[in-house]
mmCIF file of C-alpha atoms in Angstrom:
data_model
loop_
_atom_site.group_PDB
_atom_site.id
_atom_site.type_symbol
_atom_site.label_atom_id
_atom_site.label_comp_id
_atom_site.label_asym_id
_atom_site.label_seq_id
_atom_site.Cartn_x
_atom_site.Cartn_y
_atom_site.Cartn_z
ATOM 1 C CA MET A 147 -31.030 2.979 22.340
ATOM 2 C CA SER A 148 -28.550 0.603 20.760
ATOM 3 C CA ASP A 149 -25.098 1.820 19.759
ATOM 4 C CA LYS A 150 -25.340 3.499 16.360
ATOM 5 C CA SER A 151 -21.983 2.147 15.286
ATOM 6 C CA SER A 152 -23.302 -1.413 15.546
ATOM 7 C CA ASN A 153 -25.805 -0.937 12.724
ATOM 8 C CA LYS A 154 -24.264 -1.502 9.299
ATOM 9 C CA TRP A 155 -27.310 -0.054 7.528
ATOM 10 C CA PHE A 156 -26.859 3.531 8.752
ATOM 11 C CA LEU A 157 -23.726 5.647 9.032
ATOM 12 C CA PHE A 158 -23.678 8.668 11.329
ATOM 13 C CA PRO A 159 -20.696 10.831 10.255
ATOM 14 C CA ARG A 160 -21.173 13.170 13.207
ATOM 15 C CA PRO A 161 -23.244 11.594 16.010
ATOM 16 C CA ASN A 162 -25.290 14.167 17.883
ATOM 17 C CA PRO A 163 -27.211 12.625 20.811
ATOM 18 C CA ALA A 164 -28.594 16.036 21.817
ATOM 19 C CA ALA A 165 -30.251 16.602 18.427
ATOM 20 C CA ALA A 166 -33.990 17.202 18.418
ATOM 21 C CA LEU A 167 -34.472 15.772 14.904
ATOM 22 C CA ARG A 168 -32.938 12.921 12.896
ATOM 23 C CA LEU A 169 -32.470 13.194 9.154
ATOM 24 C CA PHE A 170 -32.100 9.908 7.246
ATOM 25 C CA CYS A 171 -30.623 10.236 3.750
ATOM 26 C CA PHE A 172 -31.161 7.690 0.958
ATOM 27 C CA HIS A 173 -28.659 7.730 -1.917
ATOM 28 C CA TYR A 174 -29.219 7.429 -5.668
ATOM 29 C CA ALA A 175 -28.577 4.383 -7.877
ATOM 30 C CA GLY A 176 -24.904 3.436 -7.838
ATOM 31 C CA GLY A 177 -24.289 5.710 -4.871
ATOM 32 C CA SER A 178 -23.505 5.069 -1.218
ATOM 33 C CA ALA A 179 -23.614 6.764 2.161
ATOM 34 C CA GLN A 180 -20.468 8.630 1.072
ATOM 35 C CA VAL A 181 -22.684 10.915 -1.052
ATOM 36 C CA PHE A 182 -23.747 12.641 2.178
ATOM 37 C CA HIS A 183 -20.476 12.490 4.148
ATOM 38 C CA ASP A 184 -20.038 16.273 4.430
ATOM 39 C CA TRP A 185 -23.685 17.222 4.917
ATOM 40 C CA PRO A 186 -23.533 17.367 8.758
ATOM 41 C CA ARG A 187 -21.304 20.435 8.730
ATOM 42 C CA HIS A 188 -24.011 22.307 6.793
ATOM 43 C CA LEU A 189 -26.907 21.194 8.989
ATOM 44 C CA PRO A 190 -28.370 23.020 12.000
ATOM 45 C CA PRO A 191 -26.972 21.803 15.371
ATOM 46 C CA SER A 192 -30.449 20.513 16.245
ATOM 47 C CA VAL A 193 -30.286 17.919 13.431
ATOM 48 C CA GLU A 194 -28.434 14.587 13.426
ATOM 49 C CA MET A 195 -27.892 12.908 10.050
ATOM 50 C CA GLY A 196 -27.767 9.193 9.299
ATOM 51 C CA ALA A 197 -27.016 8.001 5.756
ATOM 52 C CA ILE A 198 -28.235 4.624 4.558
ATOM 53 C CA GLN A 199 -25.600 2.164 3.334
ATOM 54 C CA LEU A 200 -27.142 -0.536 1.156
ATOM 55 C CA PRO A 201 -25.439 -3.922 0.650
ATOM 56 C CA GLY A 202 -22.794 -4.231 -2.064
ATOM 57 C CA ARG A 203 -20.945 -0.938 -1.490
ATOM 58 C CA GLY A 204 -18.590 0.739 0.962
ATOM 59 C CA HIS A 205 -17.955 -1.375 4.055
ATOM 60 C CA ARG A 206 -20.662 -3.766 2.759
ATOM 61 C CA LEU A 207 -18.971 -4.380 -0.591
ATOM 62 C CA ARG A 208 -18.868 -8.165 -0.219
ATOM 63 C CA GLU A 209 -22.549 -8.490 0.693
ATOM 64 C CA PRO A 210 -25.019 -9.490 -2.039
ATOM 65 C CA HIS A 211 -27.124 -6.730 -3.555
ATOM 66 C CA ILE A 212 -30.853 -6.560 -2.938
ATOM 67 C CA ARG A 213 -32.621 -6.131 -6.265
ATOM 68 C CA ARG A 214 -36.272 -5.494 -5.356
ATOM 69 C CA LEU A 215 -37.510 -2.258 -3.824
ATOM 70 C CA VAL A 216 -40.429 -3.267 -1.610
ATOM 71 C CA PRO A 217 -38.602 -6.139 0.167
ATOM 72 C CA LEU A 218 -35.663 -3.760 0.635
ATOM 73 C CA SER A 219 -37.956 -1.129 2.154
ATOM 74 C CA ARG A 220 -39.247 -3.663 4.680
ATOM 75 C CA ILE A 221 -35.710 -4.449 5.813
ATOM 76 C CA VAL A 222 -34.820 -0.759 6.079
ATOM 77 C CA ALA A 223 -37.955 -0.142 8.149
ATOM 78 C CA GLN A 224 -36.909 -2.908 10.557
ATOM 79 C CA GLU A 225 -33.356 -1.570 10.813
ATOM 80 C CA LEU A 226 -34.700 1.910 11.597
ATOM 81 C CA ALA A 227 -36.501 0.691 14.720
ATOM 82 C CA PRO A 228 -33.756 1.686 17.250
ATOM 83 C CA TYR A 229 -33.675 5.242 15.871
ATOM 84 C CA LEU A 230 -37.356 6.168 16.109
ATOM 85 C CA ASP A 231 -37.174 7.548 19.658
ATOM 86 C CA LYS A 232 -37.298 11.150 18.441
ATOM 87 C CA PRO A 233 -38.845 12.987 15.453
ATOM 88 C CA PHE A 234 -37.262 12.082 12.115
ATOM 89 C CA VAL A 235 -37.446 12.984 8.427
ATOM 90 C CA PHE A 236 -36.368 11.275 5.206
ATOM 91 C CA PHE A 237 -34.441 12.691 2.247
ATOM 92 C CA GLY A 238 -34.048 10.580 -0.886
ATOM 93 C CA HIS A 239 -32.596 11.357 -4.303
ATOM 94 C CA SER A 240 -33.825 9.477 -7.408
ATOM 95 C CA LEU A 241 -33.841 5.764 -6.454
ATOM 96 C CA GLY A 242 -33.414 6.927 -2.855
ATOM 97 C CA ALA A 243 -36.650 8.924 -3.095
ATOM 98 C CA LEU A 244 -38.622 5.829 -4.083
ATOM 99 C CA LEU A 245 -36.941 3.839 -1.313
ATOM 100 C CA CYS A 246 -37.674 6.394 1.407
ATOM 101 C CA PHE A 247 -41.306 6.621 0.233
ATOM 102 C CA GLU A 248 -41.751 2.839 0.362
ATOM 103 C CA THR A 249 -39.918 2.718 3.709
ATOM 104 C CA ALA A 250 -42.422 5.215 5.125
ATOM 105 C CA ARG A 251 -45.241 2.982 3.883
ATOM 106 C CA SER A 252 -43.558 -0.084 5.406
ATOM 107 C CA LEU A 253 -43.306 1.718 8.764
ATOM 108 C CA ARG A 254 -47.007 2.526 8.583
ATOM 109 C CA ARG A 255 -47.969 -1.075 7.817
ATOM 110 C CA GLU A 256 -46.040 -2.125 10.931
ATOM 111 C CA ASN A 257 -47.753 0.585 13.033
ATOM 112 C CA ARG A 258 -44.422 2.259 13.754
ATOM 113 C CA CYS A 259 -43.648 5.965 14.013
ATOM 114 C CA GLN A 260 -43.983 7.906 10.777
ATOM 115 C CA PRO A 261 -41.535 10.481 9.418
ATOM 116 C CA ALA A 262 -42.445 14.070 10.183
ATOM 117 C CA HIS A 263 -41.603 15.034 6.585
ATOM 118 C CA LEU A 264 -40.462 13.504 3.297
ATOM 119 C CA PHE A 265 -37.926 15.389 1.177
ATOM 120 C CA ILE A 266 -38.209 13.882 -2.307
ATOM 121 C CA SER A 267 -35.566 14.649 -4.918
ATOM 122 C CA ALA A 268 -35.295 14.067 -8.681
ATOM 123 C CA THR A 269 -37.850 11.358 -9.287
ATOM 124 C CA GLU A 270 -41.405 11.323 -10.570
ATOM 125 C CA ALA A 271 -44.310 10.207 -8.390
ATOM 126 C CA PRO A 272 -44.556 6.414 -8.133
ATOM 127 C CA HIS A 273 -48.119 6.133 -9.452
ATOM 128 C CA GLY A 274 -47.307 8.123 -12.583
ATOM 129 C CA ARG A 275 -43.949 6.633 -13.508
ATOM 130 C CA MET A 276 -43.308 5.874 -17.138
ATOM 131 C CA ARG A 277 -41.929 2.434 -17.889
ATOM 132 C CA GLU A 278 -38.235 2.383 -17.024
ATOM 133 C CA GLU A 279 -35.783 2.068 -19.872
ATOM 134 C CA SER A 280 -33.721 -1.059 -19.197
ATOM 135 C CA PHE A 281 -30.117 -0.265 -18.328
ATOM 136 C CA SER A 282 -29.259 -3.146 -16.011
ATOM 137 C CA GLY A 283 -28.582 -5.572 -18.872
ATOM 138 C CA LEU A 284 -26.498 -3.281 -21.078
ATOM 139 C CA SER A 285 -22.989 -4.254 -22.089
ATOM 140 C CA LYS A 286 -20.160 -2.625 -20.179
ATOM 141 C CA SER A 287 -19.409 -0.100 -22.931
ATOM 142 C CA GLU A 288 -23.092 0.815 -23.381
ATOM 143 C CA LEU A 289 -23.602 1.178 -19.635
ATOM 144 C CA VAL A 290 -20.549 3.419 -19.278
ATOM 145 C CA LYS A 291 -21.888 5.547 -22.143
ATOM 146 C CA LYS A 292 -25.203 5.943 -20.299
ATOM 147 C CA LEU A 293 -23.415 6.897 -17.081
ATOM 148 C CA ARG A 294 -21.528 9.601 -18.982
ATOM 149 C CA GLU A 295 -24.847 10.937 -20.248
ATOM 150 C CA PHE A 296 -26.348 10.966 -16.750
ATOM 151 C CA ASN A 297 -23.410 13.116 -15.601
ATOM 152 C CA GLY A 298 -23.423 11.724 -12.071
ATOM 153 C CA THR A 299 -20.242 9.615 -12.059
ATOM 154 C CA PRO A 300 -16.766 11.189 -11.816
ATOM 155 C CA VAL A 301 -14.863 11.085 -15.116
ATOM 156 C CA GLU A 302 -11.836 9.527 -13.398
ATOM 157 C CA VAL A 303 -14.010 6.569 -12.361
ATOM 158 C CA LEU A 304 -15.423 6.093 -15.868
ATOM 159 C CA GLN A 305 -11.866 6.029 -17.251
ATOM 160 C CA ASN A 306 -10.575 3.457 -14.750
ATOM 161 C CA ASP A 307 -11.375 -0.175 -15.618
ATOM 162 C CA GLU A 308 -10.507 -1.427 -12.140
ATOM 163 C CA LEU A 309 -12.877 1.025 -10.447
ATOM 164 C CA LEU A 310 -15.568 0.287 -13.037
ATOM 165 C CA ASP A 311 -15.352 -3.434 -12.343
ATOM 166 C CA LEU A 312 -16.012 -2.675 -8.668
ATOM 167 C CA MET A 313 -18.807 -0.185 -9.313
ATOM 168 C CA LEU A 314 -20.810 -1.576 -12.245
ATOM 169 C CA PRO A 315 -22.343 -4.591 -10.439
ATOM 170 C CA THR A 316 -23.834 -2.147 -7.920
ATOM 171 C CA VAL A 317 -25.056 0.162 -10.684
ATOM 172 C CA ARG A 318 -26.703 -2.781 -12.474
ATOM 173 C CA ALA A 319 -28.371 -4.013 -9.280
ATOM 174 C CA ASP A 320 -29.699 -0.542 -8.461
ATOM 175 C CA PHE A 321 -31.015 -0.035 -11.985
ATOM 176 C CA GLU A 322 -32.752 -3.397 -11.676
ATOM 177 C CA ILE A 323 -34.467 -2.145 -8.507
ATOM 178 C CA CYS A 324 -35.882 0.791 -10.486
ATOM 179 C CA GLU A 325 -36.812 -1.277 -13.525
ATOM 180 C CA THR A 326 -38.746 -3.912 -11.563
ATOM 181 C CA TYR A 327 -40.493 -1.595 -9.095
ATOM 182 C CA GLU A 328 -44.284 -1.698 -9.238
ATOM 183 C CA TYR A 329 -46.366 0.779 -7.279
ATOM 184 C CA HIS A 330 -49.349 -0.682 -5.419
ATOM 185 C CA PRO A 331 -52.002 1.830 -4.300
ATOM 186 C CA GLU A 332 -52.493 2.451 -0.583
ATOM 187 C CA SER A 333 -53.998 5.370 1.306
ATOM 188 C CA PRO A 334 -51.863 8.524 1.095
ATOM 189 C CA LEU A 335 -49.254 9.220 3.740
ATOM 190 C CA GLU A 336 -49.971 11.878 6.353
ATOM 191 C CA CYS A 337 -46.579 13.604 6.423
ATOM 192 C CA PRO A 338 -45.971 16.758 4.381
ATOM 193 C CA MET A 339 -43.605 16.554 1.406
ATOM 194 C CA THR A 340 -41.084 18.875 -0.197
ATOM 195 C CA ILE A 341 -40.211 17.847 -3.742
ATOM 196 C CA TYR A 342 -37.010 19.005 -5.440
ATOM 197 C CA GLY A 343 -36.206 18.875 -9.140
ATOM 198 C CA GLY A 344 -33.522 20.036 -11.550
ATOM 199 C CA LEU A 345 -34.434 22.816 -13.967
ATOM 200 C CA GLU A 346 -32.468 21.035 -16.717
ATOM 201 C CA ASP A 347 -33.497 17.496 -15.748
ATOM 202 C CA HIS A 348 -35.576 16.749 -18.842
ATOM 203 C CA GLY A 349 -36.294 13.194 -17.693
ATOM 204 C CA VAL A 350 -38.105 14.388 -14.551
ATOM 205 C CA GLU A 351 -39.895 17.616 -15.360
ATOM 206 C CA ALA A 352 -41.879 19.758 -12.913
ATOM 207 C CA GLY A 353 -45.260 18.473 -14.059
ATOM 208 C CA ARG A 354 -44.294 14.897 -13.221
ATOM 209 C CA LEU A 355 -42.897 15.969 -9.852
ATOM 210 C CA ALA A 356 -46.196 17.692 -8.991
ATOM 211 C CA ALA A 357 -48.030 14.345 -8.849
ATOM 212 C CA TRP A 358 -46.238 13.597 -5.557
ATOM 213 C CA SER A 359 -48.890 15.810 -3.928
ATOM 214 C CA GLU A 360 -51.337 12.924 -4.449
ATOM 215 C CA MET A 361 -49.182 10.668 -2.257
ATOM 216 C CA THR A 362 -49.927 12.614 0.943
ATOM 217 C CA VAL A 363 -52.858 14.277 2.677
ATOM 218 C CA GLY A 364 -50.332 16.724 4.113
ATOM 219 C CA ALA A 365 -49.002 19.857 2.460
ATOM 220 C CA SER A 366 -46.617 19.587 -0.496
ATOM 221 C CA GLU A 367 -44.291 22.046 -2.155
ATOM 222 C CA ILE A 368 -42.041 21.881 -5.207
ATOM 223 C CA ARG A 369 -38.641 23.555 -5.430
ATOM 224 C CA MET A 370 -36.670 23.667 -8.673
ATOM 225 C CA ILE A 371 -32.868 23.825 -8.502
ATOM 226 C CA PRO A 372 -30.466 24.882 -11.300
ATOM 227 C CA GLY A 373 -28.883 21.823 -12.919
ATOM 228 C CA ASP A 374 -29.631 18.427 -14.413
ATOM 229 C CA HIS A 375 -30.564 15.165 -12.665
ATOM 230 C CA PHE A 376 -27.500 15.437 -10.431
ATOM 231 C CA TYR A 377 -27.977 19.038 -9.270
ATOM 232 C CA LEU A 378 -27.248 17.487 -5.889
ATOM 233 C CA ASN A 379 -23.603 17.586 -7.026
ATOM 234 C CA SER A 380 -23.422 20.281 -9.717
ATOM 235 C CA SER A 381 -25.408 22.892 -7.728
ATOM 236 C CA ARG A 382 -24.448 21.562 -4.330
ATOM 237 C CA SER A 383 -24.175 24.871 -2.448
ATOM 238 C CA ILE A 384 -27.468 26.214 -3.835
ATOM 239 C CA PHE A 385 -29.269 22.979 -3.094
ATOM 240 C CA LEU A 386 -27.902 22.621 0.446
ATOM 241 C CA GLN A 387 -28.751 26.235 1.250
ATOM 242 C CA THR A 388 -32.326 25.609 0.074
ATOM 243 C CA PHE A 389 -32.588 22.283 1.889
ATOM 244 C CA VAL A 390 -31.227 23.623 5.188
ATOM 245 C CA GLY A 391 -33.692 26.512 4.972
ATOM 246 C CA ASP A 392 -36.525 23.999 4.554
ATOM 247 C CA LEU A 393 -35.253 21.995 7.536
ATOM 248 C CA LEU A 394 -35.118 25.126 9.704
ATOM 249 C CA ARG A 395 -38.688 26.040 8.762
ATOM 250 C CA LEU A 396 -39.767 22.519 9.644
ATOM 251 C CA ARG A 397 -38.077 22.818 13.057
ATOM 252 C CA LEU A 398 -39.836 26.145 13.709
ATOM 253 C CA GLN A 399 -43.210 24.609 12.895
ATOM 254 C CA ASN A 400 -42.753 21.785 15.429
#
């Protein structure tokens, strides 16, 4: 297999060649691979984690953003090719959940290995999505106000014009991905799914999460976590404990 460090699309904070399972994590809109930097220390020793790094952020800051989801998923599927030599699973939060779902479908179209499991977090099923409110074209002040409401961006970033000028183009591009995404029906995936949601995330309620079960012929299960849309941060320890438990059960089943 090619050297992991040579692939700019995936960061492996703690390479683990002996791992029996690879976990690929897909970040939310405006996020980066850094969201998952400390996850490996919570994971079982049998699991190796790779976090996707999309263009326009982190070490790829100077690269142009990709603003359409399905073409992006095709690229990600191609970049995954060197890492499909052992069982793997996807975790995606919000935008990342849609991207990992479409990446799984891209892998299937190319007759490549399929993920053993999808862990979907904080987004409604693609075939039942309500029309996205448009945020990508908001003025700077209006966009910052929305980010405050979402409660997923550190206050010190929102109060720093220099950091905002670096971050907002990525936020706009990622929102555009969500706003322009159109689901096209295909046969359901075969892998089981675990779907997570925030108990106080009123934009993505449990009923709308449940429709993910129609996207697979495998088993599906919903888990609700205390917190809003970014329970991934606000209820981090509770979420990670739940997620690691689900990973361990998956390992025992295989």
